[in-house]
Short mmCIF file of C-alpha atoms in Angstrom, two decimals:
data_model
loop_
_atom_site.label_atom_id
_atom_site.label_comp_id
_atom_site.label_asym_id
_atom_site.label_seq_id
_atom_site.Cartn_x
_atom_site.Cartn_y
_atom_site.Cartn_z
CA UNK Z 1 -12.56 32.70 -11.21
CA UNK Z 2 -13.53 34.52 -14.31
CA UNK Z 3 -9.99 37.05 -14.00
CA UNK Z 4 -7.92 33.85 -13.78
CA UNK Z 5 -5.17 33.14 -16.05
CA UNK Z 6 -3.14 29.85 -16.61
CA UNK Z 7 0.20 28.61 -17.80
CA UNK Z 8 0.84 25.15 -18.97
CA UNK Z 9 4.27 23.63 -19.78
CA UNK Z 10 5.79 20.91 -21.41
CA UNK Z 11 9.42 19.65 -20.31
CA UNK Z 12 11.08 16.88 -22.33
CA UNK Z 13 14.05 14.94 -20.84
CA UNK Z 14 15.39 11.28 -22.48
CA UNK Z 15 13.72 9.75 -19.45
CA UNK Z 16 10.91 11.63 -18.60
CA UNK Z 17 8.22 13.98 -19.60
CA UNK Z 18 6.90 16.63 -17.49
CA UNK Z 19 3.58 18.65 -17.50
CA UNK Z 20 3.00 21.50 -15.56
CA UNK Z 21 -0.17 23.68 -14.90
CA UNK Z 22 -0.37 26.71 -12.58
CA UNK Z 23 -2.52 29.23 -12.22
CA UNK Z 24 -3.66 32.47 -10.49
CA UNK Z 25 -7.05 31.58 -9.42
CA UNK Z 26 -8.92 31.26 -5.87
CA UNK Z 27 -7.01 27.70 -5.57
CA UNK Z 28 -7.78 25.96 -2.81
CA UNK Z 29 -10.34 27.79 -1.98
CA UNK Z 30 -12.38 27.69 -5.08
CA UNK Z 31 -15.36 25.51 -4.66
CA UNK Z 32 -15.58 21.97 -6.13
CA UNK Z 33 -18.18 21.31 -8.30
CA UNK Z 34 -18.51 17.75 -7.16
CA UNK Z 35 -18.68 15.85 -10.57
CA UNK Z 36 -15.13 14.71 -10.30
CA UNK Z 37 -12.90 12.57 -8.33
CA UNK Z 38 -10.12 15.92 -7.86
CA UNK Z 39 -6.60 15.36 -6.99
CA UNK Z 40 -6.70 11.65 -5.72
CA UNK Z 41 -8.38 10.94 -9.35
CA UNK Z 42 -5.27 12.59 -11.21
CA UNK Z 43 -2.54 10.95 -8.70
CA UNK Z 44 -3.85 7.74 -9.42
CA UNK Z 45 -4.19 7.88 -13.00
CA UNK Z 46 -0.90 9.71 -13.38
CA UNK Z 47 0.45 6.95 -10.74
CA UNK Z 48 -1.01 4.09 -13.31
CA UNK Z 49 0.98 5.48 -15.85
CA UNK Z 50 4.24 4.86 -13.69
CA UNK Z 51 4.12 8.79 -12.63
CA UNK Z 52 4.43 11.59 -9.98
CA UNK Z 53 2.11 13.82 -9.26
CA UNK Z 54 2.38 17.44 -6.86
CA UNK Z 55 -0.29 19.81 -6.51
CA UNK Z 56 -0.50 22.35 -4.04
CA UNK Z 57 -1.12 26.27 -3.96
CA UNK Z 58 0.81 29.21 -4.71
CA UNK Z 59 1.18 32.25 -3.44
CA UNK Z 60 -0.25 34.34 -2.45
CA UNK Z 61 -2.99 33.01 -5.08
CA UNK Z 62 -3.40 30.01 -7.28
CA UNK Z 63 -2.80 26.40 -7.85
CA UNK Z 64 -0.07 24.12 -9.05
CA UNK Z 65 -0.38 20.52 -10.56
CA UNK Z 66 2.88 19.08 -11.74
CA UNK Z 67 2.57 15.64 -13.39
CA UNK Z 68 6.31 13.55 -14.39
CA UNK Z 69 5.70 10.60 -16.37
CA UNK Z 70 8.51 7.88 -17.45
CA UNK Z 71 8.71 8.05 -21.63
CA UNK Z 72 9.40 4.24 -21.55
CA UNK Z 73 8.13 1.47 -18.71
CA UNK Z 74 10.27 -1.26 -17.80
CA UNK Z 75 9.19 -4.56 -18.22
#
């Protein structure tokens, strides 16, 4: 919504790198726009990257999306 703010953060570990966006919007009940593939698009991208991905909302307003991503794949 246009009143919506949004916090992203970046957390740095020796094994892993986490990114983390929430906000205070309508969340799940904002309405798509349809041009994109949505969460299943970003799990399996993240997911091809050797990642984790959570979303789900907050309350009582908002979204989260939480991607962890390996710094270094094995072999």
């Amino acid at each position: 919504g246009p009143d919506a703010t949004c916090l992203v953060t970046l957390d740095q570990a020796q094994e892993w790198v986490t990114v983390s966006v929430e906000d205070d919007g309508l969340g799940a009940d904002a309405e798509g726009d349809g041009m994109g593939h949505g969460l299943r698009g970003m799990a399996e991208r993240v997911q091809a990257m050797g990642g984790t991905l959570v979303a789900r909302p907050r309350n009582p307003r908002g979204f989260i999306v939480r991607a962890t991503f390996p710094t270094h794949q094995k072999h």
